[in-house]
Coordinates of C-alpha atoms (C1' of nucleotides) in Angstrom, one line a residue:
Chain A
M3 CA 38.9 -35.5 -23.8
S4 CA 37.9 -33.7 -21.4
D5 CA 34.5 -30.4 -20.8
I6 CA 35.5 -26.8 -22.2
R7 CA 35.4 -24.5 -19.2
V8 CA 33.6 -21.8 -20.1
L9 CA 34.0 -18.0 -18.4
L10 CA 30.4 -16.8 -18.9
V11 CA 30.6 -11.9 -18.8
D12 CA 27.6 -10.6 -18.9
D13 CA 26.1 -7.9 -16.2
H14 CA 23.0 -8.7 -16.3
P15 CA 21.8 -11.3 -13.6
V16 CA 19.0 -12.7 -15.7
V17 CA 21.6 -14.1 -19.4
R18 CA 24.3 -14.8 -17.2
A19 CA 21.4 -17.5 -15.3
G20 CA 20.1 -18.5 -18.6
L21 CA 23.6 -19.1 -20.3
R22 CA 24.4 -21.2 -17.5
A23 CA 20.7 -22.9 -17.2
M24 CA 21.3 -23.3 -21.8
L25 CA 24.8 -24.6 -21.4
A26 CA 24.1 -27.2 -18.5
D27 CA 22.0 -29.4 -21.2
F28 CA 24.6 -29.7 -23.3
P29 CA 27.0 -32.0 -23.1
G30 CA 30.5 -31.4 -23.1
V31 CA 30.9 -28.1 -22.5
T32 CA 31.3 -26.7 -18.5
V33 CA 30.9 -23.5 -16.7
V34 CA 33.5 -22.5 -14.7
A35 CA 32.9 -19.1 -13.8
E36 CA 31.3 -16.0 -14.3
A37 CA 31.9 -11.8 -14.7
A38 CA 29.7 -9.2 -15.0
N39 CA 32.2 -6.7 -16.3
G40 CA 35.5 -6.7 -18.6
D41 CA 38.1 -6.2 -15.5
A42 CA 35.7 -8.7 -13.7
A43 CA 36.6 -11.1 -16.3
L44 CA 40.0 -10.3 -16.6
V45 CA 41.0 -11.1 -12.7
E46 CA 38.4 -14.5 -13.3
L47 CA 41.0 -15.8 -16.0
S48 CA 43.7 -15.0 -14.6
R49 CA 42.6 -16.2 -10.7
L50 CA 41.8 -19.8 -12.5
Q51 CA 45.0 -20.0 -14.8
T52 CA 46.8 -19.4 -11.0
L53 CA 44.6 -22.5 -9.8
G54 CA 45.5 -24.3 -12.9
E55 CA 42.5 -24.3 -14.1
P56 CA 42.6 -22.5 -17.7
V57 CA 39.8 -21.5 -19.4
D58 CA 39.0 -22.9 -22.8
L59 CA 36.7 -19.8 -23.8
V60 CA 34.5 -16.8 -22.5
L61 CA 31.9 -16.1 -23.7
M62 CA 30.7 -12.9 -23.7
D63 CA 28.1 -9.6 -23.7
L64 CA 29.7 -6.7 -26.0
Q65 CA 27.1 -3.9 -23.7
M66 CA 28.6 -3.9 -20.0
G67 CA 26.7 -0.7 -17.7
S68 CA 29.3 -1.2 -16.1
G69 CA 33.8 -1.4 -15.9
M70 CA 35.1 -3.0 -19.2
D71 CA 33.2 -2.7 -22.6
G72 CA 33.5 -5.8 -24.3
V73 CA 35.3 -5.1 -27.1
T74 CA 38.7 -3.8 -25.0
A75 CA 38.3 -6.9 -22.6
T76 CA 38.8 -9.0 -25.8
E77 CA 41.9 -7.1 -26.9
K78 CA 43.4 -7.2 -23.5
I79 CA 42.9 -10.8 -22.9
K80 CA 44.2 -11.8 -27.0
A81 CA 46.9 -9.2 -25.8
G82 CA 47.3 -12.1 -22.9
E83 CA 46.6 -10.5 -20.4
G84 CA 43.9 -12.7 -19.1
G85 CA 47.0 -15.1 -18.3
N86 CA 48.5 -17.0 -21.1
P87 CA 47.4 -18.8 -23.8
P88 CA 45.1 -16.6 -24.4
P89 CA 41.0 -18.9 -24.7
P90 CA 39.1 -18.1 -28.1
V91 CA 36.3 -15.1 -27.1
L92 CA 32.7 -15.6 -28.6
I93 CA 30.5 -12.3 -28.5
L94 CA 27.1 -13.0 -27.8
T95 CA 24.8 -9.9 -27.8
T96 CA 21.4 -7.9 -28.7
Y97 CA 23.1 -6.1 -31.5
D98 CA 24.2 -7.3 -35.1
T99 CA 25.1 -3.6 -36.3
D100 CA 28.9 -3.5 -38.8
A101 CA 30.7 -1.1 -36.4
D102 CA 30.3 -4.3 -33.5
I103 CA 31.2 -6.5 -35.3
L104 CA 33.8 -4.8 -37.0
A105 CA 35.3 -3.8 -33.6
A106 CA 34.5 -7.5 -32.5
V107 CA 36.3 -9.3 -34.9
E108 CA 39.6 -5.9 -34.6
A109 CA 39.7 -6.7 -30.9
G110 CA 40.6 -10.9 -31.9
A111 CA 36.9 -12.4 -31.1
S112 CA 36.5 -16.3 -32.4
G113 CA 32.6 -15.5 -33.3
Y114 CA 30.4 -13.0 -32.9
M115 CA 26.3 -14.7 -32.2
L116 CA 23.5 -13.0 -31.1
K117 CA 21.5 -13.9 -28.4
D118 CA 18.0 -14.1 -29.4
A119 CA 20.0 -17.0 -31.2
P120 CA 18.1 -20.7 -30.9
P121 CA 20.0 -22.8 -28.6
D122 CA 21.2 -25.2 -31.1
Q123 CA 22.7 -21.6 -32.9
I124 CA 24.4 -20.7 -30.2
R125 CA 25.6 -24.5 -28.6
Q126 CA 26.9 -24.7 -31.9
A127 CA 28.8 -21.9 -31.7
V128 CA 30.4 -22.9 -28.7
L129 CA 31.5 -25.9 -29.7
S130 CA 32.9 -24.3 -32.5
A131 CA 35.0 -21.4 -31.6
A132 CA 36.7 -23.4 -27.9
A133 CA 37.8 -25.8 -31.0
G134 CA 39.9 -22.9 -32.3
Q135 CA 37.1 -22.0 -35.7
T136 CA 35.3 -19.4 -36.3
A137 CA 31.9 -19.0 -35.5
L138 CA 30.1 -16.4 -37.4
A139 CA 25.5 -15.6 -36.6
P140 CA 24.6 -16.4 -40.1
E141 CA 22.8 -12.9 -39.9
V142 CA 26.0 -11.6 -39.0
A143 CA 28.1 -13.5 -41.9
A144 CA 25.1 -13.1 -44.6
R145 CA 25.9 -9.4 -43.8
L146 CA 29.4 -9.5 -44.5
M147 CA 29.4 -11.7 -47.2
G148 CA 26.5 -8.9 -48.7
R149 CA 29.6 -6.3 -47.5
I150 CA 31.9 -8.3 -49.9
R151 CA 29.7 -9.1 -53.1
N152 CA 28.3 -5.4 -52.8
P153 CA 31.0 -3.2 -54.1
S154 CA 28.8 -0.8 -51.7
P155 CA 31.9 1.7 -50.8
A156 CA 33.0 0.3 -47.4
L157 CA 33.4 2.9 -45.0
S158 CA 36.6 3.1 -43.1
G159 CA 36.8 1.8 -39.4
R160 CA 37.8 5.7 -38.4
E161 CA 34.9 6.8 -40.7
V162 CA 32.4 4.7 -38.4
Q163 CA 34.2 5.9 -35.9
L164 CA 33.3 9.4 -37.1
L165 CA 29.4 8.4 -37.9
E166 CA 29.6 7.2 -34.3
L167 CA 30.4 11.1 -33.1
L168 CA 28.2 13.1 -35.7
A169 CA 24.3 10.7 -34.4
T170 CA 25.3 11.9 -30.5
G171 CA 25.5 15.5 -32.2
M172 CA 28.5 16.4 -31.5
S173 CA 29.6 19.0 -33.6
N174 CA 33.1 19.4 -36.4
R175 CA 34.8 21.5 -33.2
A176 CA 33.5 18.4 -30.9
M177 CA 34.8 15.6 -32.6
A178 CA 37.7 17.0 -33.5
K179 CA 38.8 17.9 -30.0
Q180 CA 37.4 14.7 -28.5
L181 CA 38.7 12.5 -31.6
F182 CA 42.0 15.2 -31.3
I183 CA 42.3 16.0 -34.7
S184 CA 41.7 18.5 -36.7
E185 CA 38.4 20.0 -37.8
A186 CA 39.8 20.3 -41.0
T187 CA 40.3 16.6 -40.6
V188 CA 36.9 16.8 -39.7
K189 CA 35.6 17.5 -42.1
T190 CA 37.6 15.7 -44.9
H191 CA 36.0 12.4 -43.1
L192 CA 32.3 13.4 -43.3
V193 CA 32.9 14.8 -47.2
H194 CA 34.6 10.9 -47.4
I195 CA 31.3 9.4 -45.5
Y196 CA 29.0 12.1 -47.9
S197 CA 30.3 10.6 -51.0
K198 CA 30.3 6.4 -49.0
L199 CA 26.6 7.0 -48.6
G200 CA 25.5 9.0 -51.3
V201 CA 24.1 11.6 -49.0
D202 CA 24.4 15.7 -48.8
N203 CA 24.5 16.7 -45.7
R204 CA 25.1 15.3 -42.0
T205 CA 22.2 14.5 -40.3
A206 CA 21.0 12.2 -44.2
A207 CA 24.2 10.2 -43.4
I208 CA 23.0 9.7 -40.1
A209 CA 19.5 8.2 -41.6
V210 CA 20.9 6.4 -43.9
A211 CA 23.6 4.8 -41.4
T212 CA 21.4 4.2 -38.9
Q213 CA 19.0 2.7 -41.7
R214 CA 21.8 0.2 -43.6
R215 CA 22.4 -0.4 -39.7
I216 CA 26.6 1.2 -39.5
I217 CA 25.9 2.4 -36.5
R218 CA 23.1 1.7 -33.4
G219 CA 20.5 4.2 -34.2
H220 CA 19.3 3.5 -30.2
Chain B
M29 CA -2.6 -20.4 -1.8
S30 CA -1.6 -22.0 -6.0
D31 CA 1.3 -20.8 -7.1
I32 CA 1.3 -18.0 -8.5
R33 CA 0.7 -18.7 -12.8
V34 CA 3.9 -16.3 -15.0
L35 CA 4.1 -15.5 -18.7
L36 CA 7.5 -14.7 -20.2
V37 CA 7.1 -12.8 -22.9
D38 CA 10.6 -12.6 -24.5
D39 CA 12.6 -12.2 -27.9
H40 CA 15.5 -13.9 -26.0
P41 CA 15.7 -17.8 -26.3
V42 CA 18.9 -16.8 -23.5
V43 CA 16.4 -14.2 -21.7
R44 CA 13.4 -16.8 -21.4
A45 CA 16.2 -19.6 -20.1
G46 CA 17.2 -17.3 -17.4
L47 CA 14.4 -15.9 -16.3
R48 CA 12.6 -19.4 -16.1
A49 CA 15.3 -20.7 -13.8
M50 CA 15.8 -18.1 -11.7
L51 CA 12.0 -18.6 -11.2
A52 CA 12.1 -21.8 -10.8
D53 CA 14.1 -20.8 -7.8
F54 CA 11.1 -18.6 -6.5
P55 CA 9.3 -20.7 -4.4
G56 CA 4.8 -20.3 -5.2
V57 CA 6.2 -19.0 -8.6
T58 CA 5.6 -21.0 -12.1
V59 CA 6.1 -20.2 -15.6
V60 CA 2.8 -21.2 -18.1
A61 CA 4.2 -20.5 -20.9
E62 CA 6.3 -18.6 -22.9
A63 CA 6.7 -16.1 -26.8
A64 CA 8.9 -14.2 -27.9
N65 CA 6.9 -11.3 -28.9
G66 CA 3.1 -9.7 -28.2
D67 CA 1.2 -11.0 -30.9
A68 CA 2.2 -14.6 -29.6
A69 CA 2.1 -13.7 -26.2
L70 CA -1.6 -12.1 -26.6
V71 CA -3.1 -15.8 -28.4
E72 CA -1.6 -17.2 -25.0
L73 CA -3.6 -15.5 -23.1
S74 CA -6.3 -16.7 -23.9
R75 CA -5.8 -20.3 -25.4
L76 CA -5.0 -20.2 -21.3
Q77 CA -8.1 -18.4 -19.9
T78 CA -10.7 -20.2 -23.0
L79 CA -8.7 -23.8 -20.5
G80 CA -9.4 -22.2 -17.8
E81 CA -6.1 -21.9 -16.5
P82 CA -5.9 -18.7 -17.3
V83 CA -2.3 -16.2 -15.8
D84 CA -1.6 -14.3 -12.8
L85 CA 1.2 -11.8 -14.6
V86 CA 2.6 -11.8 -17.1
L87 CA 5.9 -10.6 -16.9
M88 CA 7.6 -8.7 -19.9
D89 CA 9.8 -7.6 -22.7
L90 CA 10.3 -3.7 -23.8
Q91 CA 11.7 -4.0 -27.3
M92 CA 10.6 -7.4 -29.2
G93 CA 13.3 -8.2 -32.0
S94 CA 9.7 -8.8 -34.0
G95 CA 6.0 -8.3 -34.3
M96 CA 4.1 -6.3 -31.6
D97 CA 6.3 -4.4 -28.4
G98 CA 5.6 -4.6 -24.9
V99 CA 4.0 -1.0 -24.9
T100 CA 1.5 -1.9 -27.3
A101 CA 1.6 -5.7 -26.2
T102 CA 0.8 -3.8 -22.5
E103 CA -2.2 -1.6 -23.9
K104 CA -3.9 -4.6 -25.6
I105 CA -3.4 -6.7 -22.4
K106 CA -4.9 -4.3 -20.4
A107 CA -8.4 -3.6 -22.6
G108 CA -8.7 -6.8 -22.2
E109 CA -7.8 -8.9 -26.1
G110 CA -6.0 -11.5 -23.8
G111 CA -8.9 -12.6 -21.8
N112 CA -10.6 -11.3 -19.1
P113 CA -9.2 -10.4 -16.5
P114 CA -6.6 -8.8 -17.1
P115 CA -2.8 -10.0 -15.2
P116 CA -0.8 -7.6 -13.7
V117 CA 2.2 -6.8 -16.7
L118 CA 5.2 -6.9 -15.1
I119 CA 7.6 -5.1 -17.4
L120 CA 11.6 -6.8 -17.7
T121 CA 13.8 -5.0 -19.8
T122 CA 17.5 -3.6 -20.6
Y123 CA 17.2 0.1 -20.4
D124 CA 15.6 2.8 -18.1
T125 CA 15.4 5.8 -20.8
D126 CA 12.6 8.2 -19.2
A127 CA 10.2 7.6 -22.7
D128 CA 10.2 3.8 -21.9
I129 CA 9.0 4.3 -18.4
L130 CA 6.4 6.7 -19.3
A131 CA 5.2 4.6 -21.9
A132 CA 4.7 0.9 -20.3
V133 CA 3.0 3.3 -17.0
E134 CA 0.4 4.4 -18.4
A135 CA 0.3 1.6 -21.1
G136 CA -0.9 0.4 -17.8
A137 CA 2.5 -1.8 -16.9
S138 CA 1.8 -2.3 -12.9
G139 CA 5.7 -2.2 -12.3
Y140 CA 9.2 -1.3 -15.3
M141 CA 12.4 -3.6 -13.2
L142 CA 15.7 -3.4 -14.9
K143 CA 18.1 -6.8 -16.2
D144 CA 20.4 -6.1 -14.2
A145 CA 18.7 -5.6 -10.9
P146 CA 19.4 -9.1 -8.4
P147 CA 17.6 -12.5 -8.5
D148 CA 15.4 -11.6 -5.4
Q149 CA 15.0 -7.6 -6.9
I150 CA 13.1 -9.6 -9.1
R151 CA 11.7 -11.7 -6.5
Q152 CA 10.1 -9.2 -5.0
A153 CA 9.2 -7.4 -7.2
V154 CA 7.0 -10.2 -9.2
L155 CA 5.5 -11.0 -5.9
S156 CA 4.6 -7.3 -5.2
A157 CA 2.7 -7.0 -9.4
A158 CA 1.6 -10.6 -8.8
A159 CA -0.2 -9.6 -5.9
G160 CA -1.7 -6.2 -7.3
Q161 CA 0.8 -3.6 -6.0
T162 CA 3.3 -1.3 -8.0
A163 CA 7.0 -2.6 -8.0
L164 CA 9.4 -0.5 -9.7
A165 CA 13.2 -0.6 -9.2
P166 CA 15.5 1.8 -7.7
E167 CA 16.8 3.4 -10.4
V168 CA 13.6 3.9 -12.1
A169 CA 11.4 5.1 -8.8
A170 CA 14.7 8.0 -8.5
R171 CA 14.3 9.0 -12.5
L172 CA 10.5 9.3 -12.3
M173 CA 10.6 11.9 -9.2
G174 CA 13.6 13.4 -11.0
R175 CA 10.8 13.8 -13.4
I176 CA 8.3 15.1 -11.4
R177 CA 10.4 17.0 -10.0
N178 CA 11.5 18.9 -13.2
P179 CA 9.4 17.8 -16.1
S180 CA 10.8 18.7 -19.5
P181 CA 8.1 20.9 -22.0
A182 CA 5.9 19.3 -23.6
L183 CA 6.7 19.7 -28.0
S184 CA 4.1 20.5 -30.5
G185 CA 2.5 17.9 -32.5
R186 CA 4.0 20.3 -35.1
E187 CA 6.9 20.1 -33.8
V188 CA 7.3 17.0 -33.6
Q189 CA 6.4 16.4 -37.2
L190 CA 9.6 18.6 -37.5
L191 CA 11.7 16.3 -35.9
E192 CA 10.2 13.1 -38.0
L193 CA 11.9 14.9 -40.7
L194 CA 14.5 16.1 -39.5
A195 CA 15.3 12.8 -38.8
T196 CA 15.3 11.4 -42.5
G197 CA 17.6 14.1 -43.1
M198 CA 16.2 17.3 -45.1
S199 CA 17.2 20.6 -45.2
N200 CA 15.1 23.0 -43.1
R201 CA 13.5 23.6 -47.4
A202 CA 13.3 20.4 -48.4
M203 CA 10.7 20.4 -45.1
A204 CA 10.2 23.7 -45.5
K205 CA 8.0 22.1 -49.2
Q206 CA 7.4 19.5 -47.8
L207 CA 5.1 21.0 -45.1
F208 CA 3.4 24.4 -47.3
I209 CA 5.3 26.4 -45.6
S210 CA 8.0 28.9 -45.7
E211 CA 11.5 28.6 -43.9
A212 CA 11.8 30.8 -41.3
T213 CA 9.2 28.8 -40.0
V214 CA 10.6 25.8 -40.4
K215 CA 13.5 27.4 -38.2
T216 CA 11.2 29.0 -35.8
H217 CA 10.1 25.7 -35.0
L218 CA 13.3 24.5 -35.1
V219 CA 14.3 27.2 -31.9
H220 CA 11.5 25.6 -29.9
I221 CA 12.4 22.2 -30.2
Y222 CA 16.2 22.7 -30.1
S223 CA 16.1 24.7 -26.5
K224 CA 12.8 21.9 -25.4
L225 CA 14.9 19.6 -25.5
G226 CA 18.2 21.4 -24.2
V227 CA 20.0 21.4 -27.7
D228 CA 21.8 23.3 -30.3
N229 CA 21.5 21.5 -33.5
R230 CA 20.1 19.6 -34.8
T231 CA 21.8 16.4 -35.1
A232 CA 22.5 16.6 -30.9
A233 CA 18.2 17.2 -31.2
I234 CA 17.3 14.1 -33.7
A235 CA 20.1 12.3 -30.5
V236 CA 18.3 13.0 -28.2
A237 CA 14.4 12.9 -29.3
T238 CA 15.6 8.9 -30.7
Q239 CA 16.5 8.7 -27.6
R240 CA 13.4 9.7 -25.3
R241 CA 11.5 8.0 -28.0
I242 CA 9.9 11.3 -28.9
I243 CA 10.9 10.0 -33.0
R244 CA 11.3 6.5 -34.0
G245 CA 15.1 5.8 -34.2
H246 CA 15.0 2.3 -37.0
Chain C
dC19 C1' 60.1 0.1 -54.1
dC20 C1' 56.4 2.2 -55.7
dG21 C1' 51.7 2.8 -56.1
dG22 C1' 47.6 3.7 -53.8
dC23 C1' 44.7 4.1 -49.3
dG24 C1' 44.1 5.1 -45.0
dA25 C1' 44.5 10.0 -41.9
dT26 C1' 46.0 13.9 -41.1
dC27 C1' 46.0 19.6 -41.9
dA28 C1' 45.3 23.5 -44.9
dT29 C1' 43.0 27.4 -47.3
dC30 C1' 39.6 29.9 -49.8
dC31 C1' 34.5 30.3 -50.3
dA32 C1' 29.6 29.8 -51.1
dA33 C1' 25.6 28.0 -48.5
dA34 C1' 23.4 26.8 -44.7
dT35 C1' 21.9 27.1 -40.2
dG36 C1' 22.0 28.8 -35.9
dG37 C1' 19.8 33.7 -32.9
dT38 C1' 17.0 37.1 -32.3
dT39 C1' 13.5 40.1 -33.0
dG40 C1' 9.4 41.3 -33.7
dA41 C1' 4.2 40.4 -35.9
dT42 C1' 0.2 38.6 -37.4
dT43 C1' -3.6 35.3 -36.9
dC44 C1' -5.9 31.8 -34.8
dC45 C1' -7.6 29.3 -30.6
dC46 C1' -8.8 28.3 -26.0
dG47 C1' -9.5 28.5 -21.3
dC48 C1' -10.7 31.2 -17.8
Chain D
dG24 C1' -12.9 39.6 -24.3
dC25 C1' -8.6 38.8 -23.2
dG26 C1' -4.3 36.3 -22.0
dG27 C1' -0.8 32.8 -23.7
dG28 C1' 0.2 29.8 -26.4
dA29 C1' 0.5 28.0 -31.5
dA30 C1' 1.9 28.7 -35.9
dT31 C1' 2.7 31.7 -39.3
dC32 C1' 6.2 34.3 -41.5
dA33 C1' 10.0 38.5 -42.1
dA34 C1' 14.8 40.2 -41.8
dC35 C1' 19.4 40.5 -40.6
dC36 C1' 23.6 38.0 -38.5
dA37 C1' 26.8 34.6 -36.8
dT38 C1' 28.7 30.9 -37.0
dT39 C1' 28.7 25.9 -38.8
dT40 C1' 28.7 23.1 -42.7
dG41 C1' 30.1 22.4 -47.4
dG42 C1' 33.3 21.5 -51.2
dA43 C1' 37.2 22.1 -53.6
dT44 C1' 41.7 21.7 -53.8
dG45 C1' 45.8 20.0 -52.5
dA46 C1' 49.1 18.1 -49.7
dT47 C1' 52.1 15.5 -46.1
dC48 C1' 53.0 10.8 -43.7
dG49 C1' 52.7 6.3 -43.2
dC50 C1' 51.7 1.6 -44.9
dC51 C1' 50.3 -2.1 -46.7
dG52 C1' 50.6 -5.1 -51.6
dG53 C1' 51.9 -6.5 -55.4

DNA sequence: CCGGCGATCATCCAAATGGTTGATTCCCGC
DNA sequence: GCGGGAATCAACCATTTGGATGATCGCCGG
């Protein structure tokens, strides 16, 4: 059986070097190309396919300093824009906020690992994802489990989106413009968010959402 | 002349592997130890010194998932807690926010590089820092310049205190009670805070203050 | 095919927040 | 001792937010 052919996507040369070194120690895995962002990744994907050297797995960061972000790139890859058939996408990133995980999974990612994971965990994830299985970091899996077991009122995708804008300090009007909806709708969403989070104003909502890692607090 | 002896400090195994691989390509540089956080770094430093194998340079991330953060670790290293004489500390991190840079420089860091820097830039920085010189990433240098030209007004202690309560989601009335002052005073403070931070509402103030690390957002 | 939920919008009203002006006290530094 | 900044408070007014009610539309699952 031939090696798993991996495409690395990360905007940090240091991280790419680390993954390259790490994957070199895994038997059965070969890094065939690298890219610094989503745009470059799509280019690499189709380039490799036209060469008859398809990629078996994309290992990608979510946050990219410049160019297309990981979620968008994942969507495009899964839509077949990088050449068919689309390879599994394994997300390897720094943060484990609900919003990030949800977005990645919805975009079609096959796995979600954290960069502080030990090499062995990363190895397992790479092999699983390449084999078409789902690979979630224990922390991530636990979070999703807790979310299912706990009837903690789940925020809808739109509500999380609102929360994220909220945390940047935008007013209702600004959010309405940004999302192309009316202020009335923004207010409706906010009321729902407040009741689900058990708070009664926007700042408290941000505090709780940040604490529960629903959104990122950096 | 013997090699520059480097201690790597980063909570991500992937990043450590990347730096290790990268530094291995630099002639005259040897990685003698690694640590996942500030506490471990201090232990390593004194351990190596008692072994008569002192460290010439500490290459450290600012954000560490667990344990002592980079700024605190830098302070302690410079205070001689890792064994004397304290080695130069080169910060290699992801973010270039004003507060981060300031804090690192004030803590005594000899340099501040970004992880998305090309290997060559990192190599230069390592050599400079080990030679006792200051090494700043171009982006960072530019930012510091802009900061000196355009200094932002400092918040008073009371104002920071207000901000902290604000970030927990408290209303003006609640903060007034908590601080034993009137709502009017709370509002006055808030207005001052807004103008100093260049915002016009409380959520934006929290966003800016969190980003600048005036308050902690986690 | 029907019920429920998410997303959208409207209206009305009460409460909180934001902005302004002006004033007092205290303390620090020149 | 005087100027200035920090901290305190008041009164007023405009704007924003919060809360309640009700409604439409589209989609998904039983």
